[in-house]
PDB file of C-alpha atoms in Angstrom:
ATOM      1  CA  UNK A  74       4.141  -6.558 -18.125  1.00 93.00           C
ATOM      2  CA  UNK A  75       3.622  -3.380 -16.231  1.00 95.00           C
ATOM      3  CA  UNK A  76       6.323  -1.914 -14.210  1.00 97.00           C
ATOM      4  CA  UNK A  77       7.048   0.887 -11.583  1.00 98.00           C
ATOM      5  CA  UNK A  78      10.066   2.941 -11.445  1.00 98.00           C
ATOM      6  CA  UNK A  79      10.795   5.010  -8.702  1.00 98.00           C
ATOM      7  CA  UNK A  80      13.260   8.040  -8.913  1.00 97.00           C
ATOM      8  CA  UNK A  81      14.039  11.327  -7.237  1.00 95.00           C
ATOM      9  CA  UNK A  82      16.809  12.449  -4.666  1.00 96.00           C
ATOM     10  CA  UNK A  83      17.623  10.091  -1.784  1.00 95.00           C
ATOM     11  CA  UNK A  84      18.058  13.228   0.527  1.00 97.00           C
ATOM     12  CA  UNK A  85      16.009  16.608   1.289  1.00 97.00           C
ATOM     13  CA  UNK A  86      16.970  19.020   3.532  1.00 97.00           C
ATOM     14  CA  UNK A  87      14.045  20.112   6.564  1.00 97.00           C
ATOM     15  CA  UNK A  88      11.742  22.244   5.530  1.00 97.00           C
ATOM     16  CA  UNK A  89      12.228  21.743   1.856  1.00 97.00           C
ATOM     17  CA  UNK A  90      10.229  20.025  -1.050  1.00 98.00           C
ATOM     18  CA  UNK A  91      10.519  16.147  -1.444  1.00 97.00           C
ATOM     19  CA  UNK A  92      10.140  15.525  -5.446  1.00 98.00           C
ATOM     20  CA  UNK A  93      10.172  12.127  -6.705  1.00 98.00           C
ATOM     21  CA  UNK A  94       9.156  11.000 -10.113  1.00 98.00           C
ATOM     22  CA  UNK A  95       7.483   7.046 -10.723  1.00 98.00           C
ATOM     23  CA  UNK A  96       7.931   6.286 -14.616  1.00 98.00           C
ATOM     24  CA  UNK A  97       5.206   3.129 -15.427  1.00 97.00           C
ATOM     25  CA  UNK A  98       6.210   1.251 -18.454  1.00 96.00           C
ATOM     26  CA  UNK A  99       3.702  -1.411 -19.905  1.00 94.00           C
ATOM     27  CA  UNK A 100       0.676   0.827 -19.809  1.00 93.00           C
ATOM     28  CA  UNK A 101      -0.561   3.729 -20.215  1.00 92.00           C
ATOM     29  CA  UNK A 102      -0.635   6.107 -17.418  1.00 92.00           C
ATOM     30  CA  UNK A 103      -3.551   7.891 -18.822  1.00 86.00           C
ATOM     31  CA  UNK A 104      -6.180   5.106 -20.196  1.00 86.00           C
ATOM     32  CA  UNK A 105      -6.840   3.822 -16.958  1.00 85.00           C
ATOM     33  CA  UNK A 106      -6.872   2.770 -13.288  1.00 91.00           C
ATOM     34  CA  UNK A 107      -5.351   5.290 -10.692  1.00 94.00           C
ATOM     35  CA  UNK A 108      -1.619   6.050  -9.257  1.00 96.00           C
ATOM     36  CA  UNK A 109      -0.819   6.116  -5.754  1.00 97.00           C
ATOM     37  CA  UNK A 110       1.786   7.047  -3.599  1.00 98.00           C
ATOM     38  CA  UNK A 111       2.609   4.670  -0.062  1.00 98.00           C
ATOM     39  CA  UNK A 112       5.500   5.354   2.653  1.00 98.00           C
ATOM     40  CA  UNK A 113       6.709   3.164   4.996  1.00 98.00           C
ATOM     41  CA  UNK A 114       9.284   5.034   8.242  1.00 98.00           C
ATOM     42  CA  UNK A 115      12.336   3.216   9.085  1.00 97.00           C
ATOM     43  CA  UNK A 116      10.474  -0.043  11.167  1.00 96.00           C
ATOM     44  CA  UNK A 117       7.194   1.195  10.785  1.00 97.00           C
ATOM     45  CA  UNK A 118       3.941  -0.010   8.871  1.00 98.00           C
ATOM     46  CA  UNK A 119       2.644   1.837   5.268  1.00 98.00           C
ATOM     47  CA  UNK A 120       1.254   5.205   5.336  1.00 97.00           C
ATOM     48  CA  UNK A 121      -1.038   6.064   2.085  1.00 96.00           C
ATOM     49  CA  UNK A 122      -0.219   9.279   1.128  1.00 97.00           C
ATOM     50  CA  UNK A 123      -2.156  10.024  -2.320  1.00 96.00           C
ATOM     51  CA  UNK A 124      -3.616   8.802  -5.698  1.00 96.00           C
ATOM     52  CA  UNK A 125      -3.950  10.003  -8.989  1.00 95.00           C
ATOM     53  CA  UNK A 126      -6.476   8.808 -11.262  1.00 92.00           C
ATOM     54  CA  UNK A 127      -6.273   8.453 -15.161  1.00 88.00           C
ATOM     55  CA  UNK A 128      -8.050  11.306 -15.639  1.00 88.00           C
ATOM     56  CA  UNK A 129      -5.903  13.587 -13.607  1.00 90.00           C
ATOM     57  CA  UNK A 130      -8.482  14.010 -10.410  1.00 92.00           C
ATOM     58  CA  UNK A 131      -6.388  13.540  -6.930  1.00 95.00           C
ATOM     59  CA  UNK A 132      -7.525  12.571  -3.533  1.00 93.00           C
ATOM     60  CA  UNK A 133      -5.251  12.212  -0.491  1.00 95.00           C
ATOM     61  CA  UNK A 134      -4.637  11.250   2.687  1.00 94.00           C
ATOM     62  CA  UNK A 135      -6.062  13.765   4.869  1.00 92.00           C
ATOM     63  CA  UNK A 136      -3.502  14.065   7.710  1.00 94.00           C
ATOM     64  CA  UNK A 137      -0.615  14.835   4.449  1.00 96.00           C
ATOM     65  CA  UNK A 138      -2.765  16.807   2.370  1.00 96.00           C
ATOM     66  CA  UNK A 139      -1.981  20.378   2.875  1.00 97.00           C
ATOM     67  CA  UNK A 140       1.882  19.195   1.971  1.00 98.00           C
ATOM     68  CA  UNK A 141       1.171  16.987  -0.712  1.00 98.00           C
ATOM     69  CA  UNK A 142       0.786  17.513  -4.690  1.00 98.00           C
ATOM     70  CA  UNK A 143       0.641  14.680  -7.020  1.00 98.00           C
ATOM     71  CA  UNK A 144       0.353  15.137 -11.089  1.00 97.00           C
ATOM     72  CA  UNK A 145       0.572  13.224 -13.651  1.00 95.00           C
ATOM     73  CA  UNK A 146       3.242  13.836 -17.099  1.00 93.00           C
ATOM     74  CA  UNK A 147       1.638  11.932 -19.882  1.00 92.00           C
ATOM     75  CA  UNK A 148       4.471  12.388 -22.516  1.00 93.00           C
ATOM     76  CA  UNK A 149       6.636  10.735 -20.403  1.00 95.00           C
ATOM     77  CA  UNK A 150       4.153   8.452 -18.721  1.00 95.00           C
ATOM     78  CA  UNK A 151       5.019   8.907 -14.976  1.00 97.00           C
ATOM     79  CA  UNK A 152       3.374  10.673 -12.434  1.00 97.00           C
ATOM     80  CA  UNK A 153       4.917  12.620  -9.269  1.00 98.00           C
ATOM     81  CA  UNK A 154       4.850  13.707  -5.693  1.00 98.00           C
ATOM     82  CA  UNK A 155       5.614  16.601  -3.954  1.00 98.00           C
ATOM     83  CA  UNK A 156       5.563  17.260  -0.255  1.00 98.00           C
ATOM     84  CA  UNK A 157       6.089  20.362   0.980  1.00 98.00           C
ATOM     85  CA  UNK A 158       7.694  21.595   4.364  1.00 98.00           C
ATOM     86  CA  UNK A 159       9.534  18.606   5.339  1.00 98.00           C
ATOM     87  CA  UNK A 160      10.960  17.105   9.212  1.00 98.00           C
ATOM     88  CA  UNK A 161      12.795  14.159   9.847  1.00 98.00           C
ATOM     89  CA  UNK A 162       9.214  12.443  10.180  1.00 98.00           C
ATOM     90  CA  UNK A 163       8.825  12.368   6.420  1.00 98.00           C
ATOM     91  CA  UNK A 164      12.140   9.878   6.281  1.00 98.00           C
ATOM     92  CA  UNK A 165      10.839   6.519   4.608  1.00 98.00           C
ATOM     93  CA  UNK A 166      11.167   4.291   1.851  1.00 98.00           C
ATOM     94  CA  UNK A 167       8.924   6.097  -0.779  1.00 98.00           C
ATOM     95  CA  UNK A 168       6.438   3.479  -3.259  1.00 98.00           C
ATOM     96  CA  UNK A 169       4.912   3.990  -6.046  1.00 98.00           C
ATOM     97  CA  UNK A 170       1.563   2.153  -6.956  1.00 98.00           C
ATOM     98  CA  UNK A 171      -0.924   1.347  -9.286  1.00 96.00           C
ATOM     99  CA  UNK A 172      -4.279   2.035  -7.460  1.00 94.00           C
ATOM    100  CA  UNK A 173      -7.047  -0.018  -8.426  1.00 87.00           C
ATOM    101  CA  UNK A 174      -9.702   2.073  -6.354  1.00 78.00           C
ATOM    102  CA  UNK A 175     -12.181   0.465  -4.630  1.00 75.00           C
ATOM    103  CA  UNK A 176     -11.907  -2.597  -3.047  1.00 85.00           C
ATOM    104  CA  UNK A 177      -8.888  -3.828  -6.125  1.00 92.00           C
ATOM    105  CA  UNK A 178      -6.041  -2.429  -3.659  1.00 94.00           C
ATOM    106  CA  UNK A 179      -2.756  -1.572  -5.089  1.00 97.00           C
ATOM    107  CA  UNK A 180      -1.418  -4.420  -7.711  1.00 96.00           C
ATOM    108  CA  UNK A 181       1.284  -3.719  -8.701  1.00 97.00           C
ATOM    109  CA  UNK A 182       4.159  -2.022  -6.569  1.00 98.00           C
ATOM    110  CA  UNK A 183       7.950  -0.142  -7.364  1.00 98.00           C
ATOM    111  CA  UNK A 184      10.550  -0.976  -5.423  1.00 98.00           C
ATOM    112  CA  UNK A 185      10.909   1.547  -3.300  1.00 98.00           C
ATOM    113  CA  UNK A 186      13.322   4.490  -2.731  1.00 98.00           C
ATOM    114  CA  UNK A 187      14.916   5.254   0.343  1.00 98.00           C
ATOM    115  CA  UNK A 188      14.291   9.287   1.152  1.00 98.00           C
ATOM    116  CA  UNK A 189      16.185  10.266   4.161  1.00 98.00           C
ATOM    117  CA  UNK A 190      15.242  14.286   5.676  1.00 98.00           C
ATOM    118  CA  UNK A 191      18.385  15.779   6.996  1.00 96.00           C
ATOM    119  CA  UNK A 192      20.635  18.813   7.406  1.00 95.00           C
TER     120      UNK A 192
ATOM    121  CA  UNK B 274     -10.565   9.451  10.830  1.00 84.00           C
ATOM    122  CA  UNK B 275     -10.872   5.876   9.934  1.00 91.00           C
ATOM    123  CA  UNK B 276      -8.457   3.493  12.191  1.00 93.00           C
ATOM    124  CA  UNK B 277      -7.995  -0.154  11.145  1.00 97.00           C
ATOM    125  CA  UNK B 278      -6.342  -2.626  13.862  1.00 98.00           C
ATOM    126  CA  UNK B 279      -4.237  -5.305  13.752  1.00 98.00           C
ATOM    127  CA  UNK B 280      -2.414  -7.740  16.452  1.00 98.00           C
ATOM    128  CA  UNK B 281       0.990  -6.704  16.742  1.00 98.00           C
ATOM    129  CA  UNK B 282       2.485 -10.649  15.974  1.00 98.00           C
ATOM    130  CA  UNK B 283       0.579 -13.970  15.441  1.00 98.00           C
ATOM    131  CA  UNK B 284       3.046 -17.275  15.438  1.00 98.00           C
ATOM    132  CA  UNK B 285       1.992 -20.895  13.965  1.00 98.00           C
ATOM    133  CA  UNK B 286       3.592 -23.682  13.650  1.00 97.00           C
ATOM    134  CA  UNK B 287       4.237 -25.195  10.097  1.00 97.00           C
ATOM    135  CA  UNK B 288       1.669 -26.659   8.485  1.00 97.00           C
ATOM    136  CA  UNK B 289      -1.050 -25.206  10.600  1.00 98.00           C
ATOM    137  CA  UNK B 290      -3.788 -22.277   9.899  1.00 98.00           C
ATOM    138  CA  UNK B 291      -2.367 -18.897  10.532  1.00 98.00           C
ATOM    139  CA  UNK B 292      -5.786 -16.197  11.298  1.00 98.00           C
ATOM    140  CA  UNK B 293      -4.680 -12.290  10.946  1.00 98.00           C
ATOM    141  CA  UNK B 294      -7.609 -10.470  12.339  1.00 98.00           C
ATOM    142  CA  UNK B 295      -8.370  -6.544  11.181  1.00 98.00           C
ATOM    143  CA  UNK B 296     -10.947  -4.587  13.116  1.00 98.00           C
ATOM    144  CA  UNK B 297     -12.391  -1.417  12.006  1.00 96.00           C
ATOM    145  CA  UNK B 298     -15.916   0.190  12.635  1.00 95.00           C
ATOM    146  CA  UNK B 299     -18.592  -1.284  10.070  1.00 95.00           C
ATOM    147  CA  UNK B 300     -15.856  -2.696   7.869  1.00 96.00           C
ATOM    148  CA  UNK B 301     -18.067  -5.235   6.829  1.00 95.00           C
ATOM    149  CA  UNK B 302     -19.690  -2.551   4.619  1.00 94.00           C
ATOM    150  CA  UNK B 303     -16.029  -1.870   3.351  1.00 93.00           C
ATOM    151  CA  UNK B 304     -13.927  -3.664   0.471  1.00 94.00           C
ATOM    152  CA  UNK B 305     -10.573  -4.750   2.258  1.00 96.00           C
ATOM    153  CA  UNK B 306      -7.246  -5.972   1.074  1.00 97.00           C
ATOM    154  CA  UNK B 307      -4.501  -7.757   2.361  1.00 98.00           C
ATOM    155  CA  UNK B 308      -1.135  -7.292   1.537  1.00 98.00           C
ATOM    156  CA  UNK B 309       2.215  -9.361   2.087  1.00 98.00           C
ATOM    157  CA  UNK B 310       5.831  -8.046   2.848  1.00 98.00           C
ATOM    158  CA  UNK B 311       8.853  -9.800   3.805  1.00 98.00           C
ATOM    159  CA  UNK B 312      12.043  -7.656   4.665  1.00 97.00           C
ATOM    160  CA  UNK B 313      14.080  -5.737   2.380  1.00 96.00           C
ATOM    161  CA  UNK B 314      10.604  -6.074  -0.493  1.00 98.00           C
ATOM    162  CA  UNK B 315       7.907  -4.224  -1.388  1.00 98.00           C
ATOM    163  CA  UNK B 316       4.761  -5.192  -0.339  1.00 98.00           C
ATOM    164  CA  UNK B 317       2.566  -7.894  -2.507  1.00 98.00           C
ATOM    165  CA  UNK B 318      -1.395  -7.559  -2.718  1.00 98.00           C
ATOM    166  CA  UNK B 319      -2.080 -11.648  -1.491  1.00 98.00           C
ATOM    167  CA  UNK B 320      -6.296 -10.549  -0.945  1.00 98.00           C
ATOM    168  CA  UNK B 321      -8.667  -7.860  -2.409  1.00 97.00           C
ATOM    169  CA  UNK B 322     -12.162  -7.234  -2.585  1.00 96.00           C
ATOM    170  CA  UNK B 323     -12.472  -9.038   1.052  1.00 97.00           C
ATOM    171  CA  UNK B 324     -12.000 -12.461  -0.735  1.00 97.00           C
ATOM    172  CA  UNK B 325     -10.505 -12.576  -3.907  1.00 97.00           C
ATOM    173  CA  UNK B 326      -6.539 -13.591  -4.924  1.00 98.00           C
ATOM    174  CA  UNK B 327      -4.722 -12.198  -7.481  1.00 96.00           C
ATOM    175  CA  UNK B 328      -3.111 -14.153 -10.123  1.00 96.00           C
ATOM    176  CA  UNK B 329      -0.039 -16.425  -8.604  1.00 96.00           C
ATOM    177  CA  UNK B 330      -1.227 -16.251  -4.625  1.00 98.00           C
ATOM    178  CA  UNK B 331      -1.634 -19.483  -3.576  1.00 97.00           C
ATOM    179  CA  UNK B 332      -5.025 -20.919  -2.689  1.00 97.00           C
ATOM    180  CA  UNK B 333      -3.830 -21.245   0.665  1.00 98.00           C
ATOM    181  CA  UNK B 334      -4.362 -17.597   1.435  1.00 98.00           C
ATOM    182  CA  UNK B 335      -7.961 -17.022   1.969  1.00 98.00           C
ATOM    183  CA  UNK B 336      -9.608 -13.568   3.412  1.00 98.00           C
ATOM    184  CA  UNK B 337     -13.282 -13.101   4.953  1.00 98.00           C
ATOM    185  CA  UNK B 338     -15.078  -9.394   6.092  1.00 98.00           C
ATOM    186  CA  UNK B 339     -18.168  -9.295   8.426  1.00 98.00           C
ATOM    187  CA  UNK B 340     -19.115  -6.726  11.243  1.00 97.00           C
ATOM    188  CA  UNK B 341     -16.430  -5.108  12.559  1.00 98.00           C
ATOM    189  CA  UNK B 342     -13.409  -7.497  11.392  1.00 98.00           C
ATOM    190  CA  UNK B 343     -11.949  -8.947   8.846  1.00 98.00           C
ATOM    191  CA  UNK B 344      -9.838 -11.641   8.664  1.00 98.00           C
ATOM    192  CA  UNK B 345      -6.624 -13.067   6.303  1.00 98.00           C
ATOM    193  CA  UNK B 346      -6.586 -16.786   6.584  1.00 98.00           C
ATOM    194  CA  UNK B 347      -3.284 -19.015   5.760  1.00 98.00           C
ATOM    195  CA  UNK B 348      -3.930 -22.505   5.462  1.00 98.00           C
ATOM    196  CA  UNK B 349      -0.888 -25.251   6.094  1.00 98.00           C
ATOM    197  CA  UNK B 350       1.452 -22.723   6.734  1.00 98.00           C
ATOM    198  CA  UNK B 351       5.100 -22.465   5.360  1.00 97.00           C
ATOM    199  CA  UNK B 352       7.971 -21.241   6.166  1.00 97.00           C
ATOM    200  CA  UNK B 353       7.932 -18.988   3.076  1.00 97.00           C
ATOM    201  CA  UNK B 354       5.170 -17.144   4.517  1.00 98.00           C
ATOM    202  CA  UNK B 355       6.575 -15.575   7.150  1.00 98.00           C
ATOM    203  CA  UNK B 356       6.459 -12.242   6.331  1.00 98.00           C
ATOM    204  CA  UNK B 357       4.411  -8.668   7.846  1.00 98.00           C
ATOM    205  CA  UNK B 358       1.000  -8.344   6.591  1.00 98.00           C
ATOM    206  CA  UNK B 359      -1.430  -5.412   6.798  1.00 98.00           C
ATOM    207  CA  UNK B 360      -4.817  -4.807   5.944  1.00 98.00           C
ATOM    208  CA  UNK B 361      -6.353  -2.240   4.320  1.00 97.00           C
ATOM    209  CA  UNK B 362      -9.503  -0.650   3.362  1.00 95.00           C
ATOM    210  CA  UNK B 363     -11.261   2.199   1.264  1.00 86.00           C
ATOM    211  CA  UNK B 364     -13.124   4.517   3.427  1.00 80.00           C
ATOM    212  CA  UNK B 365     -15.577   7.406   1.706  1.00 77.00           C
ATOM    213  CA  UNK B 366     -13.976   9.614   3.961  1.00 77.00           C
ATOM    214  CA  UNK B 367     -10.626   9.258   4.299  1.00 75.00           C
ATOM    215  CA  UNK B 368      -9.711   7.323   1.154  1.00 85.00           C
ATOM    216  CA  UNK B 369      -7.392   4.014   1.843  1.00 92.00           C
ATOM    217  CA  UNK B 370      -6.542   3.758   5.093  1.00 94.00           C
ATOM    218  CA  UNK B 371      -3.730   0.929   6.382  1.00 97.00           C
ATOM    219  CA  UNK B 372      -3.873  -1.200   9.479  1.00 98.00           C
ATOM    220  CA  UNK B 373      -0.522  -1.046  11.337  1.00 98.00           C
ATOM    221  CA  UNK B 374       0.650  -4.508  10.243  1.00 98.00           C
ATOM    222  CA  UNK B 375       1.105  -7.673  12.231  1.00 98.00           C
ATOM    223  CA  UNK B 376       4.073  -9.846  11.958  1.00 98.00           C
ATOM    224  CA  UNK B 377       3.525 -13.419  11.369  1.00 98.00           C
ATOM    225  CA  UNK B 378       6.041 -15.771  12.740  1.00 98.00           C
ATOM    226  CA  UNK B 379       6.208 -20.089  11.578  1.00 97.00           C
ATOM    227  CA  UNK B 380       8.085 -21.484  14.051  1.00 92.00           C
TER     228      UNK B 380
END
């Protein structure tokens, strides 16, 4: 049974980096499919924000993707996001994903963690 | 930039067919997905490929794509399925892109 575990601080100060890690467990993070990254704002609808692929190639959303930097740590089987430079807009519940590219969507979800941009 | 669009809410009454519409330009020529989230969860993938349901969605969910729109179907609705639900597609352009989600009340 694949699983996604979020983790990373639940607060960043403006202007800093955002880091959070998503360890998958029940598959290998490098043998196939892709790994994506999806925020949702406080009462707002899902913003895609990047994927990973298996073979380390990224591709993000465009409006993000001057902040964002996703990578991949095989020996521990997770991958990660950074974002760069960041306001009180970036507050959200933070998802990790598996991506199935293409018209498969994103199967299998994390939970969620809450990141919260503040002095 | 690709935009996707969604009606804000849609209500239904139990036991009748709830229709969650998604416009887009061309997304007929587009895969879409649907996804499911009730508060407090993460979301759950109910639709991909336009049509098809993953493993343990019931067969009352049902999705269609043609022209401009595409459409999430819920036959005899339940209470259980109350829930936001937003649409998404892959675009060669600007990768997925979400709709803004429409809230689906069964009252």
């Amino acid at each position: 049974q694949v699983q996604l575990q979020e983790s990373g601080p639940g607060l960043a100060r403006p202007s800093e980096t955002l880091s959070l890690s998503c360890t998958v467990s029940g598959h290998s993070i490098n043998s196939d499919f892709s790994w994506g990254w999806i925020r949702q704002p406080p009462g707002k609808g899902l913003q895609w924000i990047g994927s990973i692929s298996h073979s380390g190639s990224t591709y993000y959303n465009p409006s993000l993707k001057s902040r964002v930097t996703i990578s991949v740590d095989t020996s521990k089987n997770e991958f990660s996001l950074r974002l760069s430079s960041v306001t009180a807009a970036d507050t959200a519940v933070y998802y990790c994903a598996r991506d199935g590219r293409g018209g498969d969507g994103f199967d299998i979800w994390g939970q969620g963690t809450v990141v919260t941009v503040s002095s | 930039s690709y935009d996707l669009t969604q009606p804000p809410s849609v209500s239904v009454s139990p036991g009748q067919t709830a229709s969650i519409s998604c416009s887009g330009d061309k997304l007929g020529d587009k895969y879409v997905c649907w996804y499911q989230q009730k508060p407090g969860q993460s979301p759950v993938l109910v639709i991909y490929q336009d049509l098809k349901r993953p493993s343990g969605i019931p067969e009352r969910f049902s999705g269609s794509n043609s022209g401009d729109t595409a459409t999430l179907t819920i036959s005899r609705t339940q209470a259980m399925d109350e829930a936001d639900y937003y649409c998404q597609a892959w675009d060669s352009s600007t990768a997925w892109v979400f709709g803004g989600g429409t809230k689906l009340t069964v009252l």
